[in-house]
PDB file of C-alpha atoms in Angstrom:
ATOM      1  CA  UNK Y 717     229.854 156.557 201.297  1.00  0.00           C
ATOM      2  CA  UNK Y 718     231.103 154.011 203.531  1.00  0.00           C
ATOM      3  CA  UNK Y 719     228.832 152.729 205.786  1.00  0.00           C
ATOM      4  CA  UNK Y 720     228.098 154.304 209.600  1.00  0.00           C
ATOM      5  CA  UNK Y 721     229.442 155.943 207.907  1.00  0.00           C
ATOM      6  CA  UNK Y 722     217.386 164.814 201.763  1.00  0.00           C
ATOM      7  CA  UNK Y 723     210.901 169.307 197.126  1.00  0.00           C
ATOM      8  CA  UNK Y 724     208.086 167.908 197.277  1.00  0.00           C
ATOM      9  CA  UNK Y 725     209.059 168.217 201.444  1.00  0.00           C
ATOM     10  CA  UNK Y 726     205.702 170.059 202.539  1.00  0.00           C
ATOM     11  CA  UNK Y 727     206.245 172.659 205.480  1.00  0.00           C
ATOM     12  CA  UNK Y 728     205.017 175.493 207.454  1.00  0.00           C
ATOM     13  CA  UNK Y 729     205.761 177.596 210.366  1.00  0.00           C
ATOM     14  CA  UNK Y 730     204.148 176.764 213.466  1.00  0.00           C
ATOM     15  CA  UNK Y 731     203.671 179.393 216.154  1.00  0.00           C
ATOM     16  CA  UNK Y 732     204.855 178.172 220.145  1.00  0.00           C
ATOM     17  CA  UNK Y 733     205.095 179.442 223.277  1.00  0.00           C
ATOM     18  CA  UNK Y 734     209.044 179.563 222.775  1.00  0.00           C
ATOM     19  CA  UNK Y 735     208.348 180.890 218.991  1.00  0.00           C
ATOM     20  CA  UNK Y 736     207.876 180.061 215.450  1.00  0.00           C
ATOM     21  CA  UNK Y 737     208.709 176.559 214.418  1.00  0.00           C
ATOM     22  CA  UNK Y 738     209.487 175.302 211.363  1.00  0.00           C
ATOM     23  CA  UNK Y 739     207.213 171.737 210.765  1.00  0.00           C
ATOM     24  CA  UNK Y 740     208.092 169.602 208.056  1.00  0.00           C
ATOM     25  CA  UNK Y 741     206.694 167.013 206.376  1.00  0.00           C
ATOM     26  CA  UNK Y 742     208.405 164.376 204.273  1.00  0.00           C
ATOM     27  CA  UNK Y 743     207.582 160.929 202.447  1.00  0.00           C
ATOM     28  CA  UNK Y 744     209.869 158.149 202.256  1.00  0.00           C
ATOM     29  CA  UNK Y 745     209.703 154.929 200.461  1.00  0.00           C
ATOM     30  CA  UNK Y 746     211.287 151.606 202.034  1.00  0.00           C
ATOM     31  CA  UNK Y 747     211.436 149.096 199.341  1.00  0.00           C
ATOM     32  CA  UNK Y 748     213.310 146.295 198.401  1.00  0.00           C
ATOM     33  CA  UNK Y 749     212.776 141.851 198.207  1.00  0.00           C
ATOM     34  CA  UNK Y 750     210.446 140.095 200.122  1.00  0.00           C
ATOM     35  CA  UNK Y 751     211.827 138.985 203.422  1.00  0.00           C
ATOM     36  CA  UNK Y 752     214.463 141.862 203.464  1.00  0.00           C
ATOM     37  CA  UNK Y 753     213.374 143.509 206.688  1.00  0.00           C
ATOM     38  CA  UNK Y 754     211.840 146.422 205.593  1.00  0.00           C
ATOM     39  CA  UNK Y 755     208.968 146.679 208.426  1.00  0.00           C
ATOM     40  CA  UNK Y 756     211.410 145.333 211.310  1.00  0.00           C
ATOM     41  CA  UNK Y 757     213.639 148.796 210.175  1.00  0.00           C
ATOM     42  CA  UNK Y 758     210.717 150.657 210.024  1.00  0.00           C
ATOM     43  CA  UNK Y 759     209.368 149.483 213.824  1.00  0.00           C
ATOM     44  CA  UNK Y 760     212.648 149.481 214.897  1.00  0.00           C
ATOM     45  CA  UNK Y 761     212.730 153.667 214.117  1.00  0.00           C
ATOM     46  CA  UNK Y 762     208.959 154.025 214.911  1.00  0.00           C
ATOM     47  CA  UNK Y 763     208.447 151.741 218.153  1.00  0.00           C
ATOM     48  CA  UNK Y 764     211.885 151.093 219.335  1.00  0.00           C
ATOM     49  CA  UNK Y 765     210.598 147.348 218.576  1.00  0.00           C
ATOM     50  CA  UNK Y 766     211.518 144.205 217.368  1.00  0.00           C
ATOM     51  CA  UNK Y 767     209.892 140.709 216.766  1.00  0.00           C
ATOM     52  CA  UNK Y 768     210.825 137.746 214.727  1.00  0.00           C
ATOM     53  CA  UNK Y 769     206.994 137.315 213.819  1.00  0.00           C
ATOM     54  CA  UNK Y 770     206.196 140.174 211.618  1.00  0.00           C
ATOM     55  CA  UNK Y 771     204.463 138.546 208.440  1.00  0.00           C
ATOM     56  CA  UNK Y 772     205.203 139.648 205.104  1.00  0.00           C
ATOM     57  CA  UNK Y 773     202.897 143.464 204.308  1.00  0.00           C
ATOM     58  CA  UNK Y 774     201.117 142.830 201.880  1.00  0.00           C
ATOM     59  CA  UNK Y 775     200.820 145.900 199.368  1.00  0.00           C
ATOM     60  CA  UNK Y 776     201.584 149.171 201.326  1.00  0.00           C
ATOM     61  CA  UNK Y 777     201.297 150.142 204.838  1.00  0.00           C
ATOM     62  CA  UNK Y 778     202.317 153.589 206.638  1.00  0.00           C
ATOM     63  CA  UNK Y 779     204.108 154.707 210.052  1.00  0.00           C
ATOM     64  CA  UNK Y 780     204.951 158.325 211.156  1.00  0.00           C
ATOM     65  CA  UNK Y 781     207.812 159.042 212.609  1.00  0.00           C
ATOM     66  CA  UNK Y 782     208.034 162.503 214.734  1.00  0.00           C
ATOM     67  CA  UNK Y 783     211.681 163.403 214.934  1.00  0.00           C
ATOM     68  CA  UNK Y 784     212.620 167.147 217.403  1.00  0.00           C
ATOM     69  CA  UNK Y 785     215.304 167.844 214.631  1.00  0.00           C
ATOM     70  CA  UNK Y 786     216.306 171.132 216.698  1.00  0.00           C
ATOM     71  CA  UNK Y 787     215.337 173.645 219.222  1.00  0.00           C
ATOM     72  CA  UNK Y 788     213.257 175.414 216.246  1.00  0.00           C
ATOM     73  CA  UNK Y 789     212.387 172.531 213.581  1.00  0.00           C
ATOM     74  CA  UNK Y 790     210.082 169.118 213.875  1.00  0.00           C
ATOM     75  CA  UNK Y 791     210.368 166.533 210.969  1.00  0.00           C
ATOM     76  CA  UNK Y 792     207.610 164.288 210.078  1.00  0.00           C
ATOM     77  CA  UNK Y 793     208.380 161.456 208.555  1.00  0.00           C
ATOM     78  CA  UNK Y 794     205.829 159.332 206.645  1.00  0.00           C
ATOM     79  CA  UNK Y 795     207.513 155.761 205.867  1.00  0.00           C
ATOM     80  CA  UNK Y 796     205.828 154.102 203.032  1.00  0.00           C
ATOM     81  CA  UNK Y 797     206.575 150.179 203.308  1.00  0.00           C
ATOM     82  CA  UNK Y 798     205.716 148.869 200.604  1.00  0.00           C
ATOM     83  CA  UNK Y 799     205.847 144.902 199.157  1.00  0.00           C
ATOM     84  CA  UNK Y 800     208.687 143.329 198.155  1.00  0.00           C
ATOM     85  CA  UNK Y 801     206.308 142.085 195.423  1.00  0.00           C
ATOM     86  CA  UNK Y 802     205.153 145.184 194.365  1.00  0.00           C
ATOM     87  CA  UNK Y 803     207.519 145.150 191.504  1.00  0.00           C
ATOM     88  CA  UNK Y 804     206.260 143.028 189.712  1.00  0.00           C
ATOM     89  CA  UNK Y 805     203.034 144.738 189.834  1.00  0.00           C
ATOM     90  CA  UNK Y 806     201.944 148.234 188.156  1.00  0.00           C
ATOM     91  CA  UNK Y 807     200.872 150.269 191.608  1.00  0.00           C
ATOM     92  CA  UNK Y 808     204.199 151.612 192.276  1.00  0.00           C
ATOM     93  CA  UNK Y 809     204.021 154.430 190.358  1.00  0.00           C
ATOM     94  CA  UNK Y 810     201.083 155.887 192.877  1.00  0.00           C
ATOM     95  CA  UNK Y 811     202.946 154.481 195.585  1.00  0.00           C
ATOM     96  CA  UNK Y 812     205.771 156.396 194.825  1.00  0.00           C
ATOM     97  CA  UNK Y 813     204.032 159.535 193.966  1.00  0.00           C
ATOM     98  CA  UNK Y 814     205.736 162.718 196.027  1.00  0.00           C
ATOM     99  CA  UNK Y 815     208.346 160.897 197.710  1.00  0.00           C
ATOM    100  CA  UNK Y 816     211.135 162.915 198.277  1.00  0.00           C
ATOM    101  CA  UNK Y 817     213.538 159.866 199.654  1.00  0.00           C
ATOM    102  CA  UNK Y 818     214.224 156.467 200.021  1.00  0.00           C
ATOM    103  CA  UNK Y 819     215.616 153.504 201.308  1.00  0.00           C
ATOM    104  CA  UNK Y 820     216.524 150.277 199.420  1.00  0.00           C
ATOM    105  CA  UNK Y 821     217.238 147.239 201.698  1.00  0.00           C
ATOM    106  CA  UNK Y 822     218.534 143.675 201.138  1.00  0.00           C
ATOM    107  CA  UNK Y 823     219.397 141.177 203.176  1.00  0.00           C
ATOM    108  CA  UNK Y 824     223.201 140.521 203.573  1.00  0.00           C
ATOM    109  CA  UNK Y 825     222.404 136.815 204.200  1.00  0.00           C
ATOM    110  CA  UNK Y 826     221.007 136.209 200.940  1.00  0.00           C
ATOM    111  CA  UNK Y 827     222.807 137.589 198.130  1.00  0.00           C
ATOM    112  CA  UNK Y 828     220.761 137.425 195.604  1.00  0.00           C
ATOM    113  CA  UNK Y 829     218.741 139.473 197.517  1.00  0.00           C
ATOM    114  CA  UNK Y 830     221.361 142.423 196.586  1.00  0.00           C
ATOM    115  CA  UNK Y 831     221.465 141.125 193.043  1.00  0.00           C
ATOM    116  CA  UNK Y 832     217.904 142.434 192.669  1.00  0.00           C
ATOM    117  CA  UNK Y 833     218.624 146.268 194.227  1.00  0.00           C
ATOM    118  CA  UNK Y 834     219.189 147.784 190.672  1.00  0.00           C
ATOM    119  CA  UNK Y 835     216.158 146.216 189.560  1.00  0.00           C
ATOM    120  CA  UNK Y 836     214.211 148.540 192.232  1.00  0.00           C
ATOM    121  CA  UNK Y 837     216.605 151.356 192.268  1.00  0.00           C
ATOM    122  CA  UNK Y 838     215.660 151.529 188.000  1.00  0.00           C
ATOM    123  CA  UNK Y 839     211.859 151.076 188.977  1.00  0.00           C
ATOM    124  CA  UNK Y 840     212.159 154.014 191.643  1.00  0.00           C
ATOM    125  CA  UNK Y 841     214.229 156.626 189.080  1.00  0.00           C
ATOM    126  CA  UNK Y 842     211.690 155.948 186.045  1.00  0.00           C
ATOM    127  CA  UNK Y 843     208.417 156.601 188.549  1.00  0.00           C
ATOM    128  CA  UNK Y 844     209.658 159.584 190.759  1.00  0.00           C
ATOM    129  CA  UNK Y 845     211.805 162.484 190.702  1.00  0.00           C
ATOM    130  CA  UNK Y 846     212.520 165.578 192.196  1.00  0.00           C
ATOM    131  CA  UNK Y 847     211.142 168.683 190.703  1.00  0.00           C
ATOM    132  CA  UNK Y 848     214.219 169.123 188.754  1.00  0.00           C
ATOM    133  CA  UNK Y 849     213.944 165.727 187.424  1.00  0.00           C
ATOM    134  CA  UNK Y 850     216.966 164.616 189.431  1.00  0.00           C
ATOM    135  CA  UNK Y 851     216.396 160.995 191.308  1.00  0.00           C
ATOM    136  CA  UNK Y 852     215.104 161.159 194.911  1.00  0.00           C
ATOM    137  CA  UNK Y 853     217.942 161.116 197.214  1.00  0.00           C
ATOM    138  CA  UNK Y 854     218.158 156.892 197.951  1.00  0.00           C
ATOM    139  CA  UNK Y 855     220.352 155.057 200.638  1.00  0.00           C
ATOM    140  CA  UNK Y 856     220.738 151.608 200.674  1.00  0.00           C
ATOM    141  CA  UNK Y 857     221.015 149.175 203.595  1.00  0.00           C
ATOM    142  CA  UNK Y 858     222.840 146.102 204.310  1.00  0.00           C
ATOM    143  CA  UNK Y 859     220.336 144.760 206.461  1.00  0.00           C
ATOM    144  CA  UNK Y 860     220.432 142.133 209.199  1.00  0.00           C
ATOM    145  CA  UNK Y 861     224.298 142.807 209.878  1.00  0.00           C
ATOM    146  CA  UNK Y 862     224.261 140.918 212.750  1.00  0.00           C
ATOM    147  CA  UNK Y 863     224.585 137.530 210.914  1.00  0.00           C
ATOM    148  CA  UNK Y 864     227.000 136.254 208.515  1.00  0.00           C
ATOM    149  CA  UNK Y 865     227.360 138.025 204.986  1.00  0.00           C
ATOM    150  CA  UNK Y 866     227.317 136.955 201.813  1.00  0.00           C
ATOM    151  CA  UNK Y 867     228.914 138.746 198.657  1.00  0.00           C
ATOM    152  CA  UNK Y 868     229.812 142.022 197.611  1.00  0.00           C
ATOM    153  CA  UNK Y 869     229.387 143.863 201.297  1.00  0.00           C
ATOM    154  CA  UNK Y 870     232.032 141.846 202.683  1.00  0.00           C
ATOM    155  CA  UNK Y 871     233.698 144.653 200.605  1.00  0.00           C
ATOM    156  CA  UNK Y 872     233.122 147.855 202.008  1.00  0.00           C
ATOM    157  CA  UNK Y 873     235.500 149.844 199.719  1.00  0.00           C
ATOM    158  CA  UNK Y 874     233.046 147.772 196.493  1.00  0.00           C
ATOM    159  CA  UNK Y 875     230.303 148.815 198.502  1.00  0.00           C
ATOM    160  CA  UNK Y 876     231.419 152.412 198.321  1.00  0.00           C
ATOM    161  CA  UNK Y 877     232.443 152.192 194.292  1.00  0.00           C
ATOM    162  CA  UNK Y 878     229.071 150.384 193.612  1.00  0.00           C
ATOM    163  CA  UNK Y 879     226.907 152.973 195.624  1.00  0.00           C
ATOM    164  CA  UNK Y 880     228.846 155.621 194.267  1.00  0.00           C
ATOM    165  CA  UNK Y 881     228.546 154.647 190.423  1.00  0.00           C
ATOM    166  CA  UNK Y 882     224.450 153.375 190.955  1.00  0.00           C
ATOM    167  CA  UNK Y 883     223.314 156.845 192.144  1.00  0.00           C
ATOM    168  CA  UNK Y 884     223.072 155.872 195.869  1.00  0.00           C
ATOM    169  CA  UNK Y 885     223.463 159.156 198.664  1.00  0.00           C
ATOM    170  CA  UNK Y 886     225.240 156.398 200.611  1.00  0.00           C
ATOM    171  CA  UNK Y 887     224.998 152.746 202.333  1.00  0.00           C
ATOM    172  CA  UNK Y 888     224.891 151.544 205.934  1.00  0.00           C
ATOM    173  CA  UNK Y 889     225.438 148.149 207.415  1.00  0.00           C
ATOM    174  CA  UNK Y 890     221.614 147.958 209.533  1.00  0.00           C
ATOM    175  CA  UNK Y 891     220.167 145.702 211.791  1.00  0.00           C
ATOM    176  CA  UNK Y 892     216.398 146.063 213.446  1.00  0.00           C
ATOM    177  CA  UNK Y 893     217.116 143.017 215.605  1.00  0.00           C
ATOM    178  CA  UNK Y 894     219.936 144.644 217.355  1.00  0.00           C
ATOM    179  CA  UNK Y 895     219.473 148.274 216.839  1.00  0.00           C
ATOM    180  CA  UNK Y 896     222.467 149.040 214.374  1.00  0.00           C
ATOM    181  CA  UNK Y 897     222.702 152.093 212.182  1.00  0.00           C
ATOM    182  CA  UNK Y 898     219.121 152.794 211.740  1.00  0.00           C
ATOM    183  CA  UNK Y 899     218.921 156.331 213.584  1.00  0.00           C
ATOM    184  CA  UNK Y 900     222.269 157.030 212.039  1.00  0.00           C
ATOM    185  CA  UNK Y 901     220.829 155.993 208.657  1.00  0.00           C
ATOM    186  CA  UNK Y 902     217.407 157.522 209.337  1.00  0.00           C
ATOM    187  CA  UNK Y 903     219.713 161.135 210.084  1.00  0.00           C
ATOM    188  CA  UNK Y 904     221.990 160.671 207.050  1.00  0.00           C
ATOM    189  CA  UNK Y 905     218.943 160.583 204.679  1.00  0.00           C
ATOM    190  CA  UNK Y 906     217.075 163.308 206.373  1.00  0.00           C
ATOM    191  CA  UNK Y 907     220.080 165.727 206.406  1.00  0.00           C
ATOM    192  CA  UNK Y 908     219.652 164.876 202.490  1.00  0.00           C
ATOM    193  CA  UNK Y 909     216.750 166.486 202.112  1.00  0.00           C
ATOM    194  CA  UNK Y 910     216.915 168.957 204.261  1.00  0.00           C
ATOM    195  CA  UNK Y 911     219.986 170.393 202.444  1.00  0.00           C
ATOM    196  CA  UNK Y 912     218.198 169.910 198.887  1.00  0.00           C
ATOM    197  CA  UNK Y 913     215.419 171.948 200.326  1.00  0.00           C
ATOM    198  CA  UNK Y 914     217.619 174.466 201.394  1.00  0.00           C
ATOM    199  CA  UNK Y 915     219.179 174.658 198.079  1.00  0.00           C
ATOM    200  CA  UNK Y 916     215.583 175.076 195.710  1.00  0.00           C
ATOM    201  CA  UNK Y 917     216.195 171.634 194.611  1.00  0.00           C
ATOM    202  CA  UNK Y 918     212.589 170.464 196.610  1.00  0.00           C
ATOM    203  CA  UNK Y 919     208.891 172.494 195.799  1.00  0.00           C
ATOM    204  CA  UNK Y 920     207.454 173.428 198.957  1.00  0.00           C
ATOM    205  CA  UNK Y 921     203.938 173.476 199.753  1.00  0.00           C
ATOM    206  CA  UNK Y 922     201.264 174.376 202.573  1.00  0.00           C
ATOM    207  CA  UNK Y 923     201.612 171.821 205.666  1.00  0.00           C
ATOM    208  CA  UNK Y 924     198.736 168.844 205.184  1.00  0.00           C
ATOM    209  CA  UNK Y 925     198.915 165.841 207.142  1.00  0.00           C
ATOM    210  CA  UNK Y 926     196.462 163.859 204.729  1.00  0.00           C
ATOM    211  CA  UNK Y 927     198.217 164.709 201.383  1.00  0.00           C
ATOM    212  CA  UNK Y 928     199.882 161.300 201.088  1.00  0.00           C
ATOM    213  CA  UNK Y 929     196.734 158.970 201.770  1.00  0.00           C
ATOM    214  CA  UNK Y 930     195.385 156.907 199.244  1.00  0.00           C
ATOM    215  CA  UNK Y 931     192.179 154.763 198.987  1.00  0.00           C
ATOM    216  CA  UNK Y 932     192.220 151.446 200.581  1.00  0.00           C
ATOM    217  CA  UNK Y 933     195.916 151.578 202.246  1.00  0.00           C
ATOM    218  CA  UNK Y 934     197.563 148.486 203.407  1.00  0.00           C
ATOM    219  CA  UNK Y 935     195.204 146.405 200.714  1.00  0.00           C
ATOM    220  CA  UNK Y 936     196.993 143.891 198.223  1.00  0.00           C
ATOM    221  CA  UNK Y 937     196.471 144.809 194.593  1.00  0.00           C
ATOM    222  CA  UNK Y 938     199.135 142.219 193.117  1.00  0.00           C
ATOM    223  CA  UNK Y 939     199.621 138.549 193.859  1.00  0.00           C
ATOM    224  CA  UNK Y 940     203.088 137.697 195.331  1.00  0.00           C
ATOM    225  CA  UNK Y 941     205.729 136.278 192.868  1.00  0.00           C
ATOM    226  CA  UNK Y 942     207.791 132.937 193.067  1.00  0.00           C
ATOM    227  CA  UNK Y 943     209.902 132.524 195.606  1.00  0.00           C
ATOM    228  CA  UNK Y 944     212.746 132.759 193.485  1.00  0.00           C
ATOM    229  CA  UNK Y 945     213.545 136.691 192.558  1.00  0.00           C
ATOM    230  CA  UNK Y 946     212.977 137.718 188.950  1.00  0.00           C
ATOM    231  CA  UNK Y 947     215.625 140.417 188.307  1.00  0.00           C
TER     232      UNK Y 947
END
């Protein structure tokens, strides 16, 4: 999927003055390396914010994202950042638990940042699935766009045979710093899930807001690694 160029999604119908509404809520994970710009993409789609001063989460933390899909539907996101350390640790696997997407990001200024996606796309298909046992639909981003590139996504047709042959729904070129492909990729992953629920592929369950907490959120539970990435 070239770039610009998805139960476990928990729903119910809501009664309104202009009728019944159909409310859904979904989990998705946003991992990747340290340093990638996972919470600038998330507070970019949340906030409509950027800073240059966000400092590195440590274990998980959690935004909601209310999106007015159509004149009869309203999506709830809940975005799961989580580490880029978390890895290397053994809380994924709860972190993970009920996703029904996610995003992968790396930073197109540091290659080896990209060298490591397969590391975390292989962590994410052994810890979650779909009830079916299929992986979670996952779409990866080229973050920080804006600057100069480094390795394969200078390539967008490698881009497309790589994402194509690792499992990935598709790829986007993103920036949070100047507001590039984020809705678009935000939509493109939603419409994922939406047309897997639509076709059995997701369990559905009553509507609960507080399903997805865990104890002690936002709390580190594993010490960061080297600076250097261990793929």
């Amino acid at each position: 999927m070239k770039n610009g160029h998805i139960s476990n999604g928990l729903h119910r119908r809501q009664a309104g003055s202009s009728g019944d509404k159909n409310e859904h809520l979904f989990k998705i994970l946003v991992i990747g390396e340290l340093g990638t710009g996972k919470t600038s993409i998330i507070k970019r789609y949340v906030h409509q914010f950027f800073s240059q001063h966000y400092r590195a989460t440590i274990g998980v933390d959690f935004a909601l994202k209310v999106v007015s899909w159509d004149a009869n539907t309203v999506i709830r996101l809940q975005l799961w950042d989580i580490a880029g350390q978390e890895r290397f640790g053994n809380m994924t696997r709860v972190y993970y638990k009920e996703a029904v997407g996610a995003f992968i990001v790396f930073d197109v200024t540091r290659a080896q940042t990209f060298d490591c996606v397969s590391k975390w796309k292989n962590d994410l298909d052994t810890k979650v699935t779909l009830p079916n046992g299929s992986p979670i639909p996952t779409v990866l981003l080229a973050n920080k766009c804006d600057q100069p590139k480094e390795g394969i996504v200078n390539s967008p047709a490698r881009m497309d045979e790589y994402c194509r042959d690792s499992g990935y729904a598709g790829w986007f070129e993103t920036s949070a710093k100047e507001n590039i492909n984020i809705d678009e990729a935000a939509k493109f992953l939603v419409n994922q899930i939406l047309s897997m629920e639509q076709n059995g592929q997701l369990a559905s369950d009553s509507y609960d807001p507080d399903r997805f907490s865990i104890d002690s959120p936002g709390q580190g539970r594993s010490s960061p690694p080297e600076s250097n990435c261990k793929c």
